[in-house]
mmCIF file of C-alpha atoms in Angstrom:
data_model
loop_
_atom_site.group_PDB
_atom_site.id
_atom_site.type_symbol
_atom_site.label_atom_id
_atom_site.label_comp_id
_atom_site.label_asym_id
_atom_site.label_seq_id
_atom_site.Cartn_x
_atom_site.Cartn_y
_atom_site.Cartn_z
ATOM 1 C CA UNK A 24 -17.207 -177.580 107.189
ATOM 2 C CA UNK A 25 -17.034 -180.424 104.654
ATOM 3 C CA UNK A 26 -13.761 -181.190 102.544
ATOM 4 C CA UNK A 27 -15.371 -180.144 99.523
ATOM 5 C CA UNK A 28 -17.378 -176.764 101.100
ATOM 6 C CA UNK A 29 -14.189 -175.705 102.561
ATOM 7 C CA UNK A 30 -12.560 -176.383 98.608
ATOM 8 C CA UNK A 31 -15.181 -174.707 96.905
ATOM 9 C CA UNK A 32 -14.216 -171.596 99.664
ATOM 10 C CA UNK A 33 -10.328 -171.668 98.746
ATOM 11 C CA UNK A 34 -11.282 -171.830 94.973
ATOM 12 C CA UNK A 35 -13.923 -168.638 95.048
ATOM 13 C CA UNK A 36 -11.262 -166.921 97.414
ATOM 14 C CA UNK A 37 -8.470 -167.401 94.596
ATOM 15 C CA UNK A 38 -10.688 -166.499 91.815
ATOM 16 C CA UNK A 39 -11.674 -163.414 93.625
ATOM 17 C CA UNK A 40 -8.377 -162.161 94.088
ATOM 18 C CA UNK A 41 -6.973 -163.088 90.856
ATOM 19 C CA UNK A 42 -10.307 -161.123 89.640
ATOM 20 C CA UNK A 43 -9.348 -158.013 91.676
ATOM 21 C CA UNK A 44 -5.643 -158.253 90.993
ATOM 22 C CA UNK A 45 -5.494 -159.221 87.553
ATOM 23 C CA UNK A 46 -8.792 -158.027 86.388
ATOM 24 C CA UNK A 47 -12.236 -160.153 85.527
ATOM 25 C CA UNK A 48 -10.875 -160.746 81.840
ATOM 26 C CA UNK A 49 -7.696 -162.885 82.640
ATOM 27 C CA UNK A 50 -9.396 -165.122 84.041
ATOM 28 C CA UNK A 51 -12.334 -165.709 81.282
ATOM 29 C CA UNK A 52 -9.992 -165.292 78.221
ATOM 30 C CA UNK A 53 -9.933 -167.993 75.479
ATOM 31 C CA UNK A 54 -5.991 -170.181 75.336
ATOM 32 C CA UNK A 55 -6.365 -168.747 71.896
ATOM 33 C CA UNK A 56 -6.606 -164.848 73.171
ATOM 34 C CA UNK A 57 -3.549 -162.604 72.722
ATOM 35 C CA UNK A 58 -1.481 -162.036 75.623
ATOM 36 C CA UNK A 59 -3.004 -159.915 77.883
ATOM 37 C CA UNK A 60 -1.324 -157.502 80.080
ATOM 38 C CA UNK A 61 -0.540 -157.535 83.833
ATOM 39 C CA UNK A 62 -2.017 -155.269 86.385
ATOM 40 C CA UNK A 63 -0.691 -151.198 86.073
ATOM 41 C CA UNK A 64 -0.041 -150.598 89.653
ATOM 42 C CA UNK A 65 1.129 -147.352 91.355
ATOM 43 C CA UNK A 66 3.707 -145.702 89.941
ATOM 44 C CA UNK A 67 4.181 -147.897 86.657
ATOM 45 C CA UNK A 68 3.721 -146.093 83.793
ATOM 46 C CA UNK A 69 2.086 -148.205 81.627
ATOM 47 C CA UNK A 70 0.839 -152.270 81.634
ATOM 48 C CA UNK A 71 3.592 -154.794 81.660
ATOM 49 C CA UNK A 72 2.523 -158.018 78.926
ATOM 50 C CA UNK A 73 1.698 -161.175 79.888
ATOM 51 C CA UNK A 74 5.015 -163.125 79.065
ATOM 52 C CA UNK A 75 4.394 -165.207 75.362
ATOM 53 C CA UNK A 76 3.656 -168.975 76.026
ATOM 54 C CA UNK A 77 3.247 -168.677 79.937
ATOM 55 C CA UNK A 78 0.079 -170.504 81.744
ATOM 56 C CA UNK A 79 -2.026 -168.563 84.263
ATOM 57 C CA UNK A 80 -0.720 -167.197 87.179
ATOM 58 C CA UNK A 81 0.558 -169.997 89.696
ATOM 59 C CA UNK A 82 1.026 -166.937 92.591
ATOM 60 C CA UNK A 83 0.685 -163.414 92.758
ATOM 61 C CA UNK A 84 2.852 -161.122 95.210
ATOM 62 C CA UNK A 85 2.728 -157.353 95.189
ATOM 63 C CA UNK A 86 5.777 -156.697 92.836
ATOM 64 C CA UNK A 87 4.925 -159.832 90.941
ATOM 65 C CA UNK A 88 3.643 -162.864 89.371
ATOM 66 C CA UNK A 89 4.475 -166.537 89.128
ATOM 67 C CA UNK A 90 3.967 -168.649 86.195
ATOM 68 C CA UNK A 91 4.761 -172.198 83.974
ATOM 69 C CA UNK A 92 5.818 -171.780 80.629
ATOM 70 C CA UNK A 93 7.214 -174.390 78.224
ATOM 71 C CA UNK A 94 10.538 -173.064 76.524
ATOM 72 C CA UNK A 95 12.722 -175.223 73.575
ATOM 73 C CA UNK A 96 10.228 -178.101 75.244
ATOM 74 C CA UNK A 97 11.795 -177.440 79.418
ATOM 75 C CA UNK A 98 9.019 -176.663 81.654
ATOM 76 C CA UNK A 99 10.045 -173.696 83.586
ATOM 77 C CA UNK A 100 9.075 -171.411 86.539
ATOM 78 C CA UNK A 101 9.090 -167.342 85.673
ATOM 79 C CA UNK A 102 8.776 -164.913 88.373
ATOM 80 C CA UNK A 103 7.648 -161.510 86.362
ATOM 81 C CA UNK A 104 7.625 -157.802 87.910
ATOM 82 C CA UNK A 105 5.273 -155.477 87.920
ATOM 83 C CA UNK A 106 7.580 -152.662 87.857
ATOM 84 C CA UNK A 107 8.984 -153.782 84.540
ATOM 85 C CA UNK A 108 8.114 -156.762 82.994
ATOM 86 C CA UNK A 109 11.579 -158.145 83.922
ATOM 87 C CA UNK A 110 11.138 -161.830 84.414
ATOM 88 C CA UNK A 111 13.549 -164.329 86.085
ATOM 89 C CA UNK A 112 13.714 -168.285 85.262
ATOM 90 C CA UNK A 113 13.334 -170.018 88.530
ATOM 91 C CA UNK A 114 14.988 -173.521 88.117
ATOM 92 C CA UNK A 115 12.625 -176.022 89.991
ATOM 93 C CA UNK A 116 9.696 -177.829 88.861
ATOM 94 C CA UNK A 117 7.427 -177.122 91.377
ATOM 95 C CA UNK A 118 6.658 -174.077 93.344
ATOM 96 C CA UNK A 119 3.822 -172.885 96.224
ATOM 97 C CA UNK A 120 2.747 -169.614 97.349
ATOM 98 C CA UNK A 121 1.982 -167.436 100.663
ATOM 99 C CA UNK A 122 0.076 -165.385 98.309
ATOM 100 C CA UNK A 123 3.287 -162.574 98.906
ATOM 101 C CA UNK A 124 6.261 -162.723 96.818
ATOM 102 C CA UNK A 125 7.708 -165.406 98.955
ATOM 103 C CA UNK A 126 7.380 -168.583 96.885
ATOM 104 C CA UNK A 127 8.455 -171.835 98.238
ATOM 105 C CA UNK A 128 10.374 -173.838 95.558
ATOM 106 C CA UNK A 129 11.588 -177.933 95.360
ATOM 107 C CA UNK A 130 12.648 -180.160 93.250
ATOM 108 C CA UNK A 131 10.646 -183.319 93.608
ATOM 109 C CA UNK A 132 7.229 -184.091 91.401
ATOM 110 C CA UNK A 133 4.865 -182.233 94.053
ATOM 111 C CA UNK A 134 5.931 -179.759 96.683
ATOM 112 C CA UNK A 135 5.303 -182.682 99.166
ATOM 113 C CA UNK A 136 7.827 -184.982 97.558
ATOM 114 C CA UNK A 137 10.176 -182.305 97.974
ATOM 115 C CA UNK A 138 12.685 -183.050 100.475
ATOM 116 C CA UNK A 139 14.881 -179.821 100.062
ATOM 117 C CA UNK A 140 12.676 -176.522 99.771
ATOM 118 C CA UNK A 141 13.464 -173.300 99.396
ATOM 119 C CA UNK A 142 11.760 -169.831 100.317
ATOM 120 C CA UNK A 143 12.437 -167.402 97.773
ATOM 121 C CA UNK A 144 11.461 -163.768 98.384
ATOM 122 C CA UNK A 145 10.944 -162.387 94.992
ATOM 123 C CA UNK A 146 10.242 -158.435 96.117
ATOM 124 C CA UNK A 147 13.808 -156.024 95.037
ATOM 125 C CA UNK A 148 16.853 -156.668 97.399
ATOM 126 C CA UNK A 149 14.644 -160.414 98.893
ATOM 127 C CA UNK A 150 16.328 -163.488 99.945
ATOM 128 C CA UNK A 151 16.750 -167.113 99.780
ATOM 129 C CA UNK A 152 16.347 -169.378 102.718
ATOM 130 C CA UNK A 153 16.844 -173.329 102.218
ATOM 131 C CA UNK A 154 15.394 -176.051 104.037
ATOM 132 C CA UNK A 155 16.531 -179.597 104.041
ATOM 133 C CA UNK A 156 13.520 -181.633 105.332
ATOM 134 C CA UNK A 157 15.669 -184.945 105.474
ATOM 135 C CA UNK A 158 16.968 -184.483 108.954
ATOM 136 C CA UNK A 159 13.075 -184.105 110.362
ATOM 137 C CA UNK A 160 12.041 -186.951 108.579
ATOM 138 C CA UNK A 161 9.356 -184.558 107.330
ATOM 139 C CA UNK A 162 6.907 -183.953 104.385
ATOM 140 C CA UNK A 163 5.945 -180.368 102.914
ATOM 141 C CA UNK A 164 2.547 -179.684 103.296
ATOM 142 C CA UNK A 165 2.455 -175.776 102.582
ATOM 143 C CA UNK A 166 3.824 -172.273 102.871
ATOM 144 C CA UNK A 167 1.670 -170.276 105.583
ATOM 145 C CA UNK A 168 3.595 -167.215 105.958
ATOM 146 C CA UNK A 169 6.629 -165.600 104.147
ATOM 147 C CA UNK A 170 8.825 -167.797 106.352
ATOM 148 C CA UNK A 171 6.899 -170.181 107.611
ATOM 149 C CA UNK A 172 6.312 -173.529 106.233
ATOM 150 C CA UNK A 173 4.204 -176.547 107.577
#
């Protein structure tokens, strides 16, 4: 398969799910548009909004979603549940998902010119593990698993 088949593959996989996650209208919605609200999953009693000046969905997990947002002029990372619409400021510039809620963070320009990562399980009660790539003389390419890197 060709660089660019197998891109055009990831992309219609991604819009897919964000389609069937978030619902076809998130993903067609003018900038202008009002926030829209999140997915109502099981159990939640009604739709959690979209969180005011946040980009689209960088990674979605089950209990949550991963976004940019620009606050007092700081680009910022927010993790946002489901449950609740509780959202917690992630402080790194850069992040990469499994496609879980276990989002690899770093603090370089890209994820690969992060040297020290961490995996960051999002879900109630998760953990933190951190990598120091240094040591390995080694560049992040990207998060396979929920702890698994390559």
């Amino acid at each position: 398969m060709s660089g660019s088949a197998s891109r055009r593959g990831v992309s219609a996989a991604i819009t897919t799910v964000l389609a069937v996650t978030l619902g076809a209208g998130v993903l067609t919605a003018p900038a202008h548009a009002a926030p829209l609200p999140a997915v109502v999953t099981a159990g939640t009693a009604a739709p959690v909004p979209y969180p005011v000046g946040g980009e689209p969905p960088a990674a979605v997990g089950r209990t949550g979603f991963l976004n940019q947002a620009t606050v007092n002029g700081k680009r910022m990372l927010r993790w946002t549940r489901f449950a609740d619409g509780a959202t917690t400021v992630i402080d790194a510039p850069v992040a990469d998902s499994t496609g879980t809620d276990v989002i690899m963070t770093g603090k370089g320009s890209t994820p690969a010119r992060s040297l020290v990562l961490q995996l960051r399980d999002m879900a109630p009660g998760g953990g933190t593990v951190t990598m120091d790539l240094r040591p390995l003389n080694a560049t992040y390419v990207k998060a396979v698993s929920p702890d698994t890197i390559l």
